[in-house]
């Protein structure tokens, strides 16, 4: 849980200057919602490009991103803080990534790395690390396949991904390095009880069927 420490320290600082946690917490959640919804709005605008009704579609998309049943039940409804932050970080990073592909400015590379550290609580769920990089890579492949200068974008894209990955690791090293060194001890306790894990799987699968 080291990745969420900046938020905890920030809450402590605000508490010391007279802003209690019950005010800080909903304000922070509101910021997560605004960042996520705003990012999806501009992300949709960039996707639609010259489409006449793009502003209306972008508004509907942003509203749906916040109010769809999955988000309401599995993000905000479950009270898992990493998902709150990933709600904001994923579309924001994808938007910055898309802008880099359009404008080819490495400034966006720095913004992606900094935003990932600012919203580092997202990586409290380890699987989000995989989701994060897979989404960016998939969009890069999409951009390469839909452009006329495929080879040129491929070369720039590989450079950008490697540079972003390097910066991401450096900026997030304050929680990544301790995570890698202690993950074995932390997760080994959850892998020793096979019967317990199987029981959890059977219990959950009754409510989430394949269809």
Tab-separated table of C-alpha atoms in Angstrom:
chain	number	residue	atom	x	y	z
A	1	UNK	CA	0.000	0.000	0.000
A	2	UNK	CA	3.024	2.271	-0.228
A	3	UNK	CA	1.706	3.817	-3.463
A	4	UNK	CA	-1.142	5.491	-1.567
A	5	UNK	CA	1.173	7.166	0.969
A	6	UNK	CA	1.213	10.615	-0.774
A	7	UNK	CA	-2.563	10.861	-0.359
A	8	UNK	CA	-2.310	9.895	3.320
A	9	UNK	CA	0.448	12.443	3.927
A	10	UNK	CA	-1.592	15.073	2.113
A	11	UNK	CA	-4.598	14.274	4.298
A	12	UNK	CA	-2.415	14.689	7.395
A	13	UNK	CA	-1.122	18.065	6.172
A	14	UNK	CA	-4.645	19.299	5.440
A	15	UNK	CA	-5.774	18.080	8.857
A	16	UNK	CA	-2.982	20.049	10.539
A	17	UNK	CA	-4.081	23.274	8.833
A	18	UNK	CA	-7.664	22.736	9.939
A	19	UNK	CA	-9.261	20.811	7.062
A	20	UNK	CA	-10.642	17.565	8.523
A	21	UNK	CA	-10.631	14.212	6.741
A	22	UNK	CA	-14.391	14.189	6.166
A	23	UNK	CA	-13.949	17.279	3.978
A	24	UNK	CA	-10.668	16.250	2.354
A	25	UNK	CA	-11.935	12.792	1.336
A	26	UNK	CA	-15.073	13.752	-0.659
A	27	UNK	CA	-13.178	16.663	-2.240
A	28	UNK	CA	-10.497	14.238	-3.412
A	29	UNK	CA	-13.131	11.835	-4.784
A	30	UNK	CA	-14.800	14.729	-6.580
A	31	UNK	CA	-11.466	15.637	-8.197
A	32	UNK	CA	-11.101	12.014	-9.370
A	33	UNK	CA	-14.533	12.187	-10.992
A	34	UNK	CA	-13.832	15.533	-12.669
A	35	UNK	CA	-10.441	14.428	-14.031
A	36	UNK	CA	-11.863	11.148	-15.374
A	37	UNK	CA	-14.958	12.690	-16.948
A	38	UNK	CA	-13.051	15.638	-18.447
A	39	UNK	CA	-10.399	13.323	-19.885
A	40	UNK	CA	-13.037	11.113	-21.524
A	41	UNK	CA	-14.740	14.221	-22.953
A	42	UNK	CA	-11.589	15.457	-24.707
A	43	UNK	CA	-10.548	11.909	-25.567
A	44	UNK	CA	-13.826	11.463	-27.449
A	45	UNK	CA	-13.409	14.822	-29.206
A	46	UNK	CA	-10.004	13.726	-30.486
A	47	UNK	CA	-11.411	10.399	-31.668
A	48	UNK	CA	-14.303	11.992	-33.564
A	49	UNK	CA	-12.118	14.721	-35.096
A	50	UNK	CA	-14.319	16.397	-37.778
A	51	UNK	CA	-17.648	14.769	-36.827
A	52	UNK	CA	-20.333	17.488	-36.699
A	53	UNK	CA	-22.042	16.417	-33.468
A	54	UNK	CA	-18.791	15.526	-31.697
A	55	UNK	CA	-19.383	17.835	-28.713
A	56	UNK	CA	-22.759	16.242	-27.954
A	57	UNK	CA	-21.344	12.736	-28.377
A	58	UNK	CA	-18.364	13.634	-26.166
A	59	UNK	CA	-20.696	14.940	-23.458
A	60	UNK	CA	-22.790	11.765	-23.592
A	61	UNK	CA	-19.619	9.644	-23.487
A	62	UNK	CA	-18.252	11.493	-20.457
A	63	UNK	CA	-21.582	11.218	-18.633
A	64	UNK	CA	-21.816	7.513	-19.441
A	65	UNK	CA	-18.263	6.955	-18.207
A	66	UNK	CA	-19.298	8.272	-14.791
A	67	UNK	CA	-22.824	6.879	-14.505
A	68	UNK	CA	-22.731	3.489	-16.264
A	69	UNK	CA	-23.791	0.529	-14.061
A	70	UNK	CA	-20.340	-1.066	-13.966
A	71	UNK	CA	-18.647	2.113	-12.713
A	72	UNK	CA	-21.353	2.771	-10.143
A	73	UNK	CA	-21.308	-0.790	-8.767
A	74	UNK	CA	-17.684	-1.915	-9.220
A	75	UNK	CA	-15.778	1.354	-8.730
A	76	UNK	CA	-17.656	3.809	-6.522
A	77	UNK	CA	-19.941	1.189	-4.987
A	78	UNK	CA	-17.145	-1.060	-3.712
A	79	UNK	CA	-15.130	1.603	-1.936
A	80	UNK	CA	-11.762	0.462	-3.328
A	81	UNK	CA	-9.549	3.538	-3.428
A	82	UNK	CA	-7.160	2.284	-6.156
A	83	UNK	CA	-10.117	2.024	-8.549
A	84	UNK	CA	-11.117	5.629	-7.799
A	85	UNK	CA	-7.692	6.805	-8.889
A	86	UNK	CA	-7.507	4.506	-11.928
A	87	UNK	CA	-10.896	5.923	-12.978
A	88	UNK	CA	-9.082	9.237	-13.462
A	89	UNK	CA	-5.596	8.083	-14.468
A	90	UNK	CA	-6.432	5.702	-17.324
A	91	UNK	CA	-8.359	8.145	-19.589
A	92	UNK	CA	-5.986	10.986	-18.666
A	93	UNK	CA	-2.920	8.972	-19.679
A	94	UNK	CA	-4.599	7.781	-22.867
A	95	UNK	CA	-5.529	11.375	-23.735
A	96	UNK	CA	-1.952	12.567	-23.213
A	97	UNK	CA	-0.685	9.611	-25.237
A	98	UNK	CA	-3.062	10.459	-28.078
A	99	UNK	CA	-1.954	14.111	-28.030
A	100	UNK	CA	1.681	13.022	-28.239
A	101	UNK	CA	0.951	10.924	-31.334
A	102	UNK	CA	-0.753	13.943	-32.945
A	103	UNK	CA	1.773	16.627	-31.958
A	104	UNK	CA	4.948	14.541	-31.437
A	105	UNK	CA	6.097	16.567	-28.424
A	106	UNK	CA	7.956	14.782	-25.646
A	107	UNK	CA	6.404	17.194	-23.168
A	108	UNK	CA	3.409	14.851	-23.070
A	109	UNK	CA	5.738	11.997	-22.173
A	110	UNK	CA	6.767	13.863	-19.023
A	111	UNK	CA	3.127	14.648	-18.208
A	112	UNK	CA	2.194	10.952	-18.456
A	113	UNK	CA	4.975	9.991	-16.057
A	114	UNK	CA	4.129	12.751	-13.573
A	115	UNK	CA	0.397	12.023	-13.637
A	116	UNK	CA	1.089	8.319	-13.011
A	117	UNK	CA	3.019	9.272	-9.880
A	118	UNK	CA	0.387	11.790	-8.798
A	119	UNK	CA	-2.317	9.108	-9.119
A	120	UNK	CA	-0.015	6.302	-7.918
A	121	UNK	CA	-2.743	4.987	-5.617
A	122	UNK	CA	-4.163	3.393	-8.799
A	123	UNK	CA	-1.366	0.840	-8.715
A	124	UNK	CA	-2.480	-0.408	-5.302
A	125	UNK	CA	-4.219	-3.052	-7.405
A	126	UNK	CA	-1.209	-4.701	-9.049
A	127	UNK	CA	-3.211	-5.854	-12.070
A	128	UNK	CA	-3.735	-2.206	-13.025
A	129	UNK	CA	-0.047	-1.986	-13.951
A	130	UNK	CA	-0.742	-4.535	-16.698
A	131	UNK	CA	-4.002	-2.867	-17.738
A	132	UNK	CA	-2.313	0.542	-17.894
A	133	UNK	CA	0.463	-0.488	-20.273
A	134	UNK	CA	-1.684	-2.803	-22.369
A	135	UNK	CA	-4.182	0.000	-23.079
A	136	UNK	CA	-1.443	2.421	-24.175
A	137	UNK	CA	0.182	-0.239	-26.357
A	138	UNK	CA	-3.137	-1.181	-27.991
A	139	UNK	CA	-3.811	2.450	-28.878
A	140	UNK	CA	-0.309	2.773	-30.341
A	141	UNK	CA	-0.967	-0.250	-32.565
A	142	UNK	CA	-4.316	1.259	-33.584
A	143	UNK	CA	-2.637	4.559	-34.485
A	144	UNK	CA	0.038	2.767	-36.539
A	145	UNK	CA	-2.533	0.727	-38.471
A	146	UNK	CA	-4.666	3.793	-39.277
A	147	UNK	CA	-1.906	6.137	-40.438
A	148	UNK	CA	-0.267	6.462	-43.840
A	149	UNK	CA	3.251	6.696	-42.389
A	150	UNK	CA	3.229	3.373	-40.557
A	151	UNK	CA	6.975	2.779	-40.375
A	152	UNK	CA	7.728	6.310	-39.182
A	153	UNK	CA	5.089	6.164	-36.438
A	154	UNK	CA	6.244	2.680	-35.453
A	155	UNK	CA	9.792	3.926	-34.863
A	156	UNK	CA	8.607	6.996	-32.935
A	157	UNK	CA	6.066	4.901	-31.044
A	158	UNK	CA	8.632	2.361	-29.860
A	159	UNK	CA	10.919	5.183	-28.727
A	160	UNK	CA	8.030	6.851	-26.927
A	161	UNK	CA	6.873	3.684	-25.154
A	162	UNK	CA	10.415	2.876	-24.004
A	163	UNK	CA	10.997	6.457	-22.850
A	164	UNK	CA	7.628	6.585	-21.087
A	165	UNK	CA	8.274	3.238	-19.406
A	166	UNK	CA	11.685	4.425	-18.218
A	167	UNK	CA	10.329	7.718	-16.896
A	168	UNK	CA	7.375	5.909	-15.321
A	169	UNK	CA	9.719	3.579	-13.465
A	170	UNK	CA	11.988	6.415	-12.316
A	171	UNK	CA	9.153	8.667	-11.158
A	172	UNK	CA	7.418	5.763	-9.381
A	173	UNK	CA	10.557	4.113	-8.029
A	174	UNK	CA	9.706	5.293	-4.493
A	175	UNK	CA	6.987	2.604	-4.323
A	176	UNK	CA	8.020	0.236	-7.154
A	177	UNK	CA	11.386	-0.788	-5.680
A	178	UNK	CA	9.994	-1.630	-2.208
A	179	UNK	CA	7.128	-3.453	-3.909
A	180	UNK	CA	9.446	-5.669	-5.948
A	181	UNK	CA	11.651	-6.432	-2.935
A	182	UNK	CA	8.791	-7.313	-0.575
A	183	UNK	CA	6.077	-8.660	-2.918
A	184	UNK	CA	7.199	-12.268	-2.477
A	185	UNK	CA	6.715	-12.155	1.277
A	186	UNK	CA	3.429	-10.259	1.040
A	187	UNK	CA	1.728	-12.440	-1.569
A	188	UNK	CA	3.134	-15.791	-0.455
A	189	UNK	CA	0.744	-15.785	2.508
A	190	UNK	CA	-2.200	-15.678	0.123
A	191	UNK	CA	-0.901	-18.527	-2.030
A	192	UNK	CA	-0.418	-21.111	0.694
A	193	UNK	CA	-4.114	-21.898	1.196
A	194	UNK	CA	-5.341	-23.467	-2.027
A	195	UNK	CA	-8.649	-24.548	-0.512
A	196	UNK	CA	-9.401	-21.031	0.660
A	197	UNK	CA	-8.652	-19.571	-2.773
A	198	UNK	CA	-10.811	-22.188	-4.477
A	199	UNK	CA	-13.640	-21.490	-2.038
A	200	UNK	CA	-13.471	-17.793	-2.836
A	201	UNK	CA	-13.566	-18.522	-6.566
A	202	UNK	CA	-16.601	-20.784	-6.187
A	203	UNK	CA	-18.390	-18.244	-4.017
A	204	UNK	CA	-17.798	-15.330	-6.363
A	205	UNK	CA	-18.555	-17.275	-9.561
A	206	UNK	CA	-22.119	-17.919	-8.367
A	207	UNK	CA	-22.827	-14.208	-8.707
A	208	UNK	CA	-20.709	-13.517	-11.819
A	209	UNK	CA	-21.592	-16.122	-14.434
A	210	UNK	CA	-19.700	-16.341	-17.766
A	211	UNK	CA	-22.488	-14.650	-19.732
